[in-house]
Short mmCIF file of C-alpha atoms in Angstrom, two decimals:
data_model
loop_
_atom_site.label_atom_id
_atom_site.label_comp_id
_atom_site.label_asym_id
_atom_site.label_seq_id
_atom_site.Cartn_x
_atom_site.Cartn_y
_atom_site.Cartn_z
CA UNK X 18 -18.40 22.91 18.91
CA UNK X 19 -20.29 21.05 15.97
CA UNK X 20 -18.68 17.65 16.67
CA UNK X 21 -18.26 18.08 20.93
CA UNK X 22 -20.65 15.75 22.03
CA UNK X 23 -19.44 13.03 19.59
CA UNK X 24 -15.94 13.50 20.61
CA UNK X 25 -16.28 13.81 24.33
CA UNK X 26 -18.24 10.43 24.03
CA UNK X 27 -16.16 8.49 21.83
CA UNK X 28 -13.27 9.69 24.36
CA UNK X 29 -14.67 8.45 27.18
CA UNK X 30 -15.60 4.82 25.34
CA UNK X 31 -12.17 4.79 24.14
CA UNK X 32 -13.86 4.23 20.72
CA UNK X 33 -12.49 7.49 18.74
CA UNK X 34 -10.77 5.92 15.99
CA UNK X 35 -13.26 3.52 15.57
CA UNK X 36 -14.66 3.86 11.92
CA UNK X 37 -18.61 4.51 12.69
CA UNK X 38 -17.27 7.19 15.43
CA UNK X 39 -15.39 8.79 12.39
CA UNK X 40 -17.79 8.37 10.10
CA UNK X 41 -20.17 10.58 12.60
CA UNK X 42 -17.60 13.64 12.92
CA UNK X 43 -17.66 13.94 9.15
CA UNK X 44 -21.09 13.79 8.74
CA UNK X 45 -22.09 16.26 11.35
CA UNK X 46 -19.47 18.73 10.13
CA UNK X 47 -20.47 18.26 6.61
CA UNK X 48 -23.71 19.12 7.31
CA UNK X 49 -22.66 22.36 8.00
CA UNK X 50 -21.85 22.98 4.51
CA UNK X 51 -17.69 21.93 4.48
CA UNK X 52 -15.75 19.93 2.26
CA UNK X 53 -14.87 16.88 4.79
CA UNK X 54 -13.30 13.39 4.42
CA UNK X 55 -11.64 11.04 6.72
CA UNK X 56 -7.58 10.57 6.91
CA UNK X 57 -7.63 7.17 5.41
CA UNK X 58 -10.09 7.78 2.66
CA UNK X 59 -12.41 4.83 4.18
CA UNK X 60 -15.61 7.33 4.10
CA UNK X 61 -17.16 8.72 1.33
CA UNK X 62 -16.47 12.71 1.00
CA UNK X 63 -19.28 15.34 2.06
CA UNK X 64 -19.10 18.65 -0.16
CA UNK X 65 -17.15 16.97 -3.09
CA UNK X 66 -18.95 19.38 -5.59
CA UNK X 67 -17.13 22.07 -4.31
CA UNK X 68 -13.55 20.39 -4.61
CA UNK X 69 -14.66 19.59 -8.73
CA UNK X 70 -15.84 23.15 -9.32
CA UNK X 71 -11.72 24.77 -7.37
CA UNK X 72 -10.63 21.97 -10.00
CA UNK X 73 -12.05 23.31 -12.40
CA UNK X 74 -10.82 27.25 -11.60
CA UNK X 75 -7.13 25.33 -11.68
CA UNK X 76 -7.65 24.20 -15.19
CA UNK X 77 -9.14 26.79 -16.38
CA UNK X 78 -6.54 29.44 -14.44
CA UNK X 79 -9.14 31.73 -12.17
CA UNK X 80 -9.02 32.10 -8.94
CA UNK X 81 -10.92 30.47 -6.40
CA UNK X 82 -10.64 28.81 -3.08
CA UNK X 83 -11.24 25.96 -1.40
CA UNK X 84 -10.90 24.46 2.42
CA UNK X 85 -11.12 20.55 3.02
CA UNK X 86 -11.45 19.23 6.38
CA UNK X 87 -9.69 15.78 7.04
CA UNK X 88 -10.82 14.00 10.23
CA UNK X 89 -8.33 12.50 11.88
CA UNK X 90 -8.25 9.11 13.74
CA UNK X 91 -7.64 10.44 17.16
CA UNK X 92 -10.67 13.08 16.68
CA UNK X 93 -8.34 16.08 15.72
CA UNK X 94 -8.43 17.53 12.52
CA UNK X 95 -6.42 18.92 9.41
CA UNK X 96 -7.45 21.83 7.14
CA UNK X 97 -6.59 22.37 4.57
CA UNK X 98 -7.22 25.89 2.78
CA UNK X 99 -5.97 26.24 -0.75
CA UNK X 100 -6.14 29.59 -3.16
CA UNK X 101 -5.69 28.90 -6.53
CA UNK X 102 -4.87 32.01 -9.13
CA UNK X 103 -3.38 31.52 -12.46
CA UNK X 104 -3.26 27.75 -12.53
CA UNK X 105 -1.24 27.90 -9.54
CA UNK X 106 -2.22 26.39 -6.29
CA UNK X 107 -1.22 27.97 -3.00
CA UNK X 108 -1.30 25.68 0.02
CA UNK X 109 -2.18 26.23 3.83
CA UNK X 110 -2.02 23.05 6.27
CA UNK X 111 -3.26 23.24 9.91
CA UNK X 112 -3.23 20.37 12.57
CA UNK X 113 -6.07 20.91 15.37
CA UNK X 114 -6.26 18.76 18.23
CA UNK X 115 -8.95 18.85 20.98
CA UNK X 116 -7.96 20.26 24.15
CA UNK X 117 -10.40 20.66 26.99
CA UNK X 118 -13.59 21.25 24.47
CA UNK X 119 -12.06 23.78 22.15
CA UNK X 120 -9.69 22.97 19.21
CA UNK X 121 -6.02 23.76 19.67
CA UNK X 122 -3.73 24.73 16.83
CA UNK X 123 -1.00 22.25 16.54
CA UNK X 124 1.07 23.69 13.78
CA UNK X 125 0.29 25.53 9.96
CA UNK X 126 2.82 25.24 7.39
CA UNK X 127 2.11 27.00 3.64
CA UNK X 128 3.60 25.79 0.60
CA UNK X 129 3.08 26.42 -3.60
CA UNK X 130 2.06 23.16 -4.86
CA UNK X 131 4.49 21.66 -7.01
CA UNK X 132 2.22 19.11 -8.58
CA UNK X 133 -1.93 19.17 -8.60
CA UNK X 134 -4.26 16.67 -10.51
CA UNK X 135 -7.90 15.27 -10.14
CA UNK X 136 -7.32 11.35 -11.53
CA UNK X 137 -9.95 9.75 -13.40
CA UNK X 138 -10.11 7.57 -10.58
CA UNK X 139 -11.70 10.18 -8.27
CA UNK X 140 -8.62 11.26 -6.35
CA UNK X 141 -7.37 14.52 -5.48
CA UNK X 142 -3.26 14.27 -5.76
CA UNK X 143 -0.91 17.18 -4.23
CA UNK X 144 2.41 17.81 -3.66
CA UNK X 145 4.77 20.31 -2.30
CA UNK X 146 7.48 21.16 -0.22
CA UNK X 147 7.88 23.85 3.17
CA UNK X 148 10.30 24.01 5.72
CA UNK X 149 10.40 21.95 8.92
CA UNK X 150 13.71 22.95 11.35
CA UNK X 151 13.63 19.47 12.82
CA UNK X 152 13.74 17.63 9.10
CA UNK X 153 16.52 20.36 7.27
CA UNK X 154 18.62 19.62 10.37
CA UNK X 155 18.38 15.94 9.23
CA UNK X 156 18.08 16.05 5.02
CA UNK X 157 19.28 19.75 4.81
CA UNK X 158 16.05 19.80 2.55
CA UNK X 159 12.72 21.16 2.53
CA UNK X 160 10.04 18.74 4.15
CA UNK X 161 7.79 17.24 1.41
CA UNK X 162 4.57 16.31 1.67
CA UNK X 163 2.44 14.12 -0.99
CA UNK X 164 -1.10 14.05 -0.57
CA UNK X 165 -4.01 11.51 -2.01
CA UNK X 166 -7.95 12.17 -1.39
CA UNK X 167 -10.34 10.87 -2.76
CA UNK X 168 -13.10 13.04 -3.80
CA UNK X 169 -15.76 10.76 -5.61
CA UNK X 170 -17.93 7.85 -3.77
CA UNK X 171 -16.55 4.69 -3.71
CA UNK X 172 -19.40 1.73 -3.67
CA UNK X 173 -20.24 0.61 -0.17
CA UNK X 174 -19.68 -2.92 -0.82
CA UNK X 175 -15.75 -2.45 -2.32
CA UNK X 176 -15.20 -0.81 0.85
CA UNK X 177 -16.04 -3.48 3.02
CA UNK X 178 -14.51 -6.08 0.53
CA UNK X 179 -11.38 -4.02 1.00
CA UNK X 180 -11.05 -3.33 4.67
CA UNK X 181 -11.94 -7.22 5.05
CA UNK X 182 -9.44 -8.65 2.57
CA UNK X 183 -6.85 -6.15 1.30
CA UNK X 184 -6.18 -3.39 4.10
CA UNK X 185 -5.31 -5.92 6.98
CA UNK X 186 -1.98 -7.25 4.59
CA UNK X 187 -1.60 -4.17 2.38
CA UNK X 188 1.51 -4.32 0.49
CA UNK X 189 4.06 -3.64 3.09
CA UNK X 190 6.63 -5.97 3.77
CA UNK X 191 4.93 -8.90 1.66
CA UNK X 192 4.66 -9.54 -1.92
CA UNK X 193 1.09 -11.41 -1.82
CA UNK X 194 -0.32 -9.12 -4.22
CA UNK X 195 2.90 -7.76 -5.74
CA UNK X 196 3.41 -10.69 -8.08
CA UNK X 197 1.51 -13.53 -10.02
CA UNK X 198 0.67 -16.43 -8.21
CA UNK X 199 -1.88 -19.12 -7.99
CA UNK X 200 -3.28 -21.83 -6.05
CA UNK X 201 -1.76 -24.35 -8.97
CA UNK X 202 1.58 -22.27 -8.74
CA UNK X 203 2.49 -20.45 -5.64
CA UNK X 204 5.49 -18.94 -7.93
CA UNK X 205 7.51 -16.58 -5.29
CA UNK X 206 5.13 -16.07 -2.61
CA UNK X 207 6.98 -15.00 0.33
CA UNK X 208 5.34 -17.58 3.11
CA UNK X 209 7.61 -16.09 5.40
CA UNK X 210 6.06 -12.52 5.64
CA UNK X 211 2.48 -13.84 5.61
CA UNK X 212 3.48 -15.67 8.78
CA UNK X 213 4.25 -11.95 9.98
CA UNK X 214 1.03 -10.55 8.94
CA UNK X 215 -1.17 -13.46 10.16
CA UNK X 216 0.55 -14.67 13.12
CA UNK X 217 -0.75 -11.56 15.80
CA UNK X 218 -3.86 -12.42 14.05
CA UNK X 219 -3.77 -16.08 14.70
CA UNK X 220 -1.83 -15.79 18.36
CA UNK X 221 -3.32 -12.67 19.68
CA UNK X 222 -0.10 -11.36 19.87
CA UNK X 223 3.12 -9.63 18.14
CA UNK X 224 5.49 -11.77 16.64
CA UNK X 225 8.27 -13.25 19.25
CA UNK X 226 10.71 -13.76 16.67
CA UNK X 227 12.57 -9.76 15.87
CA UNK X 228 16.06 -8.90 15.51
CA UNK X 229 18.04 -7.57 18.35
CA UNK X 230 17.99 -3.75 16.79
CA UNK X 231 21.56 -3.73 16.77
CA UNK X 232 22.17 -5.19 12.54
CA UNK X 233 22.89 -8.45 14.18
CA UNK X 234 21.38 -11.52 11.82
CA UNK X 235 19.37 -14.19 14.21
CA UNK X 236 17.94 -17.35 12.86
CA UNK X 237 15.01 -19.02 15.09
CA UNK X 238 13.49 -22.06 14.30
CA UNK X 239 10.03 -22.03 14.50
CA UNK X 240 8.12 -25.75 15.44
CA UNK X 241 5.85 -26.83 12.36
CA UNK X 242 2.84 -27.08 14.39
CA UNK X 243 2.88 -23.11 14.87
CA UNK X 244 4.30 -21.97 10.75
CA UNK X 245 1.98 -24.43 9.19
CA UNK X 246 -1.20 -23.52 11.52
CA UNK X 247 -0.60 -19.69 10.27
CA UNK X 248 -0.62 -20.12 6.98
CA UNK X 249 -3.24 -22.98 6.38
CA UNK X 250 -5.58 -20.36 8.15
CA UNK X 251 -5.96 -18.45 4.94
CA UNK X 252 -4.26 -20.61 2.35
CA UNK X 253 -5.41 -23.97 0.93
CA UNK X 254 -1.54 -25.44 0.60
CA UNK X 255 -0.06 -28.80 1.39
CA UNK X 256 2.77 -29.22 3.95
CA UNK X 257 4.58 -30.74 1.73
CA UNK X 258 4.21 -27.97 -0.88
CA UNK X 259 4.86 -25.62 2.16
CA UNK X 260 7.90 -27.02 2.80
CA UNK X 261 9.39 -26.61 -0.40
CA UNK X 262 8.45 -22.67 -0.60
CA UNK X 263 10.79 -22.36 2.37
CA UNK X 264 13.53 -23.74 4.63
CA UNK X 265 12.35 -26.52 6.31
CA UNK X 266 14.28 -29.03 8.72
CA UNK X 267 12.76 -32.83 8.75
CA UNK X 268 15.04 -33.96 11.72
CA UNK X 269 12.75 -31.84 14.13
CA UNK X 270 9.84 -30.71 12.38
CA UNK X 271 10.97 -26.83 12.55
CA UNK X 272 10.95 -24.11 10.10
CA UNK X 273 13.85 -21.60 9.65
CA UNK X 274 12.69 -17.82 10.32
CA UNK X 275 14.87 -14.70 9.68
CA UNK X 276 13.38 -11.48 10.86
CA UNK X 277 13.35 -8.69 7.75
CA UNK X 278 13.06 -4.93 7.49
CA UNK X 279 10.74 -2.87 6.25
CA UNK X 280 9.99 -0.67 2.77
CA UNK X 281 7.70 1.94 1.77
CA UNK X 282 4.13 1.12 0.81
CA UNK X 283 1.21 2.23 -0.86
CA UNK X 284 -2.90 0.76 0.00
CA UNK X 285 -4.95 -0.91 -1.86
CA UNK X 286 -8.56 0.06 -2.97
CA UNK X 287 -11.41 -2.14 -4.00
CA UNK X 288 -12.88 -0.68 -7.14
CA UNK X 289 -14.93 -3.70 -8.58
CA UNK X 290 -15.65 -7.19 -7.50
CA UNK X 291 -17.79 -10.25 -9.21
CA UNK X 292 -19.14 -13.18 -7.20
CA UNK X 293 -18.01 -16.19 -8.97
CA UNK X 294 -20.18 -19.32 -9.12
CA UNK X 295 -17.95 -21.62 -7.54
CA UNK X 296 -18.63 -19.50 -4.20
CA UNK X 297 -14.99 -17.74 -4.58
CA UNK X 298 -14.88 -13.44 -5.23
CA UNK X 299 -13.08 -11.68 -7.40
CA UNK X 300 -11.66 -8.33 -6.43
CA UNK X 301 -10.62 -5.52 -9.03
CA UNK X 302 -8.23 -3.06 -7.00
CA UNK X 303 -6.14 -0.06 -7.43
CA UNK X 304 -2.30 0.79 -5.68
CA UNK X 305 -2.68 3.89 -4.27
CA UNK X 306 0.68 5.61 -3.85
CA UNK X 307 0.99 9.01 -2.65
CA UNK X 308 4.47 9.43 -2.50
CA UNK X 309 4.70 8.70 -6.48
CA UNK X 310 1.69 11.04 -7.02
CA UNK X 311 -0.19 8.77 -8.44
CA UNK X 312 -3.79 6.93 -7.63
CA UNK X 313 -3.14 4.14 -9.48
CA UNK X 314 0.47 2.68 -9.43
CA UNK X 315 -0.96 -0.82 -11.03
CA UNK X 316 -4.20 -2.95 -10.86
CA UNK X 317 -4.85 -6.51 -9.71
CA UNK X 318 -7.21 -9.23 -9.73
CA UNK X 319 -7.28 -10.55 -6.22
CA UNK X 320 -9.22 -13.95 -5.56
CA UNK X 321 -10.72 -14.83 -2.27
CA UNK X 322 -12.83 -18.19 -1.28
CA UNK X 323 -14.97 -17.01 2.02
CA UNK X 324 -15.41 -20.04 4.04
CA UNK X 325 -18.52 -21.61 6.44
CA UNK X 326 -17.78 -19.23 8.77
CA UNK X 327 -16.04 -15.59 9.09
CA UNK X 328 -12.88 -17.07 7.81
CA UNK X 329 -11.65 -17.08 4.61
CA UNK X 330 -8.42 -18.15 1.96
CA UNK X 331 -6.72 -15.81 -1.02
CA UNK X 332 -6.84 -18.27 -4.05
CA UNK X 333 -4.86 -16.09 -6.51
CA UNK X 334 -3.58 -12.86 -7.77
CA UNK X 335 -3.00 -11.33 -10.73
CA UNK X 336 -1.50 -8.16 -11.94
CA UNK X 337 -3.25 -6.67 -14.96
CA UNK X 338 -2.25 -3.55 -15.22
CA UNK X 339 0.26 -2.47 -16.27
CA UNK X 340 0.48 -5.24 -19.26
CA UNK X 341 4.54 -5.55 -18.95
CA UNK X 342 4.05 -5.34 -15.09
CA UNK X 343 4.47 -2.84 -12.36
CA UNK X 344 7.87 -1.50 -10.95
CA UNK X 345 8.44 -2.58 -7.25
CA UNK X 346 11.45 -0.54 -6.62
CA UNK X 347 10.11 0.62 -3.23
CA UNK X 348 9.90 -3.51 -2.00
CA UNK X 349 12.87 -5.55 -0.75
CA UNK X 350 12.85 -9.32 -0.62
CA UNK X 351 13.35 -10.93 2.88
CA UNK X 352 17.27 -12.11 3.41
CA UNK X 353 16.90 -15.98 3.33
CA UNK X 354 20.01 -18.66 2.68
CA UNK X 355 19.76 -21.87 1.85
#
C-alpha cells in the first residue's frame, strides 16, 4: 500500500524499471522507517544505520535482527529477514510481486549463512546454500546464493560516471578493462567484442552475426565501412592500426567475425574520479563480484576523453590493484584463427 500509486503509474507508463521510478519506491518505503536498497545497488541505501548496528551484534555474537527490502526492477520486491545469535546468521528470502494492488508471495527459502562480512568498501557480502527441487534435479546440490549490497553512500557523481561509462560494457564477454592497454599500445584489446557491445548501440539493433545454436563454427565477413564505423565511435585508432589488431582481408575491404560465448561476470563501480587538464577523466573503480564473495576482486584506472557532444572515447586502462595483477579465470578469449 505505501508504494501503490507509484507502481500503478509507472505500470501504466511502462516506465517501472526506469531508475528515477525506482529510486521513488525506495524512498517512499524508507520513509517508513525500513532498511531499503535497489537490486542493482545504483541508489543509495535508506536505513543503513540499522544494517551497521545487526553488524555489529554479528561481531560481537548477540542476537539481533534485521529485515532489508530490495526493490526490484519490475516493481516487486525481496526481503530479506535475517536473525543473528551467536555470531551466526540465519537467513529468510521472500520474492513479492504485485498482483492486482496487493503483494503476492512468490516463494521464501531459509538458509544459515555460510559466509557474512561488511567490506571496508561499504558492502554487505552473504552467502549460503537451501534447497531448490528444480536445481538438485540438475547439480544434485543445494542451490547457492551469493549476495553483494551495498550499505554506505556512494558519491552522486561516481554513479553517473559509472552508469555512463562502465555499466553499458561491464566486463562480460570483453576484456576492455580486464587488461593494460593504451592509446600508444592497444596490447590485446579484443576489437572484436567491442564491436558486440557497441554495434546495437551504433545500429539500433542486435548483432546479425550469431552462431546457429547448434556448436557449429560460422565465419561472416563483415564490410569495413560497418567494423571500422563501430569502433572509431568510441576509440581514437587508425584503420590501419585496426587492421592489424584483427583479421582483415584487403581484396574486399571486409573484416573476419566469429561469434563467441559467454563467461561469468562481475560490475564495475565508480569510487573516485579526477578531471584531468587536457579535458580527458580519470575513473578509480572497483570489480564487484558476488559469486567470489568479495567487493573488490581488483581496481582500475579507466580513462575517458568526453567529446563536443554526448559522445565520448576510452583512452586507457590500467589495473592497479592487485600489484601482480588480477586472476581472470572466470573470462574466455574469443576463438579467432589466423
Amino acid at each position: 500500500k505505501l508504494y501503490w500509486d507509484i507502481y500503478d503509474q509507472a505500470a501504466q507508463m511502462g516506465s517501472l524499471s526506469e531508475l528515477e521510478v525506482v529510486r521513488s519506491i525506495v524512498k517512499r518505503i524508507g520513509e517508513h522507517g525500513y532498511v531499503v536498497v535497489d537490486e542493482e545497488n545504483q541508489i543509495d541505501m535508506v536505513g543503513s544505520e540499522q544494517v551497521l548496528r545487526f553488524c555489529k551484534s554479528v561481531e560481537k555474537e548477540q542476537e539481533a535482527k534485521l529485515t532489508i527490502i530490495v526493490v526490484t526492477n519490475d516493481g516487486g520486491l525481496i526481503r530479506y529477514d535475517f536473525h543473528t545469535i551467536g555470531g551466526m546468521v540465519d537467513v529468510v528470502r521472500g520474492y513479492y510481486q504485485p498482483i492486482d494492488g496487493t503483494l503476492e508471495n512468490r516463494g521464501t527459502v531459509s538458509y544459515l549463512a555460510d559466509s557474512w562480512e561488511y567490506t571496508k568498501e561499504g558492502y554487505l557480502l552473504f552467502e549460503g546454500s537451501y534447497y531448490s527441487e528444480s536445481y538438485y534435479v540438475l547439480s544434485l546440490a543445494e542451490e547457492p546464493e551469493h549476495k553483494a549490497i551495498r550499505v554506505m553512500p556512494l558519491d552522486k557523481t561516481c554513479r553517473e560516471l559509472n552508469r555512463k561509462y562502465l555499466l553499458p560494457v561491464g566486463y562480460k564477454v570483453n576484456n576492455l578493462f580486464l587488461i593494460d592497454w593504451s592509446e600508444e599500445d592497444f596490447g590485446n584489446l579484443d576489437f572484436y567484442d567491442l564491436f558486440d557491445r557497441f554495434y546495437p548501440e551504433i545500429y539500433e539493433q542486435p548483432v546479425s552475426f550469431t552462431d546457429d545454436g547448434f556448436g557449429a563454427e560460422l565465419v561472416y565477413r563483415i564490410p569495413a565501412e560497418i567494423f571500422e564505423s563501430v569502433i572509431e565511435d568510441h576509440f581514437k585508432i587508425d584503420n590501419k592500426e585496426l587492421q592489424k589488431k584483427t583479421i582483415y582481408f584487403s581484396e574486399d575491404e571486409t573484416y573476419e567475425y566469429r561469434p563467441r560465448g559467454v563467461d561469468a561476470v562481475e560490475y564495475p563501480e565508480v569510487v573516485n574520479y579526477t578531471k584531468n587538464s587536457d579535458g580527458t577523466l580519470t575513473l578509480i573503480v572497483n570489480a564487484v563480484y558476488p559469486e567470489e564473495n568479495t567487493s573488490r576482486a581488483y581496481t582500475h584506472k579507466v580513462v575517458v576523453r568526453p567529446l563536443d557532444d554526448t559522445s565520448f572515447q576510452y583512452v586507457s586502462n590500467q589495473i592497479i590493484f592487485p600489484e601482480d595483477g588480477c586472476d581472470l579465470w572466470w573470462h574466455s578469449e574469443r576463438s579467432i584463427k589466423e
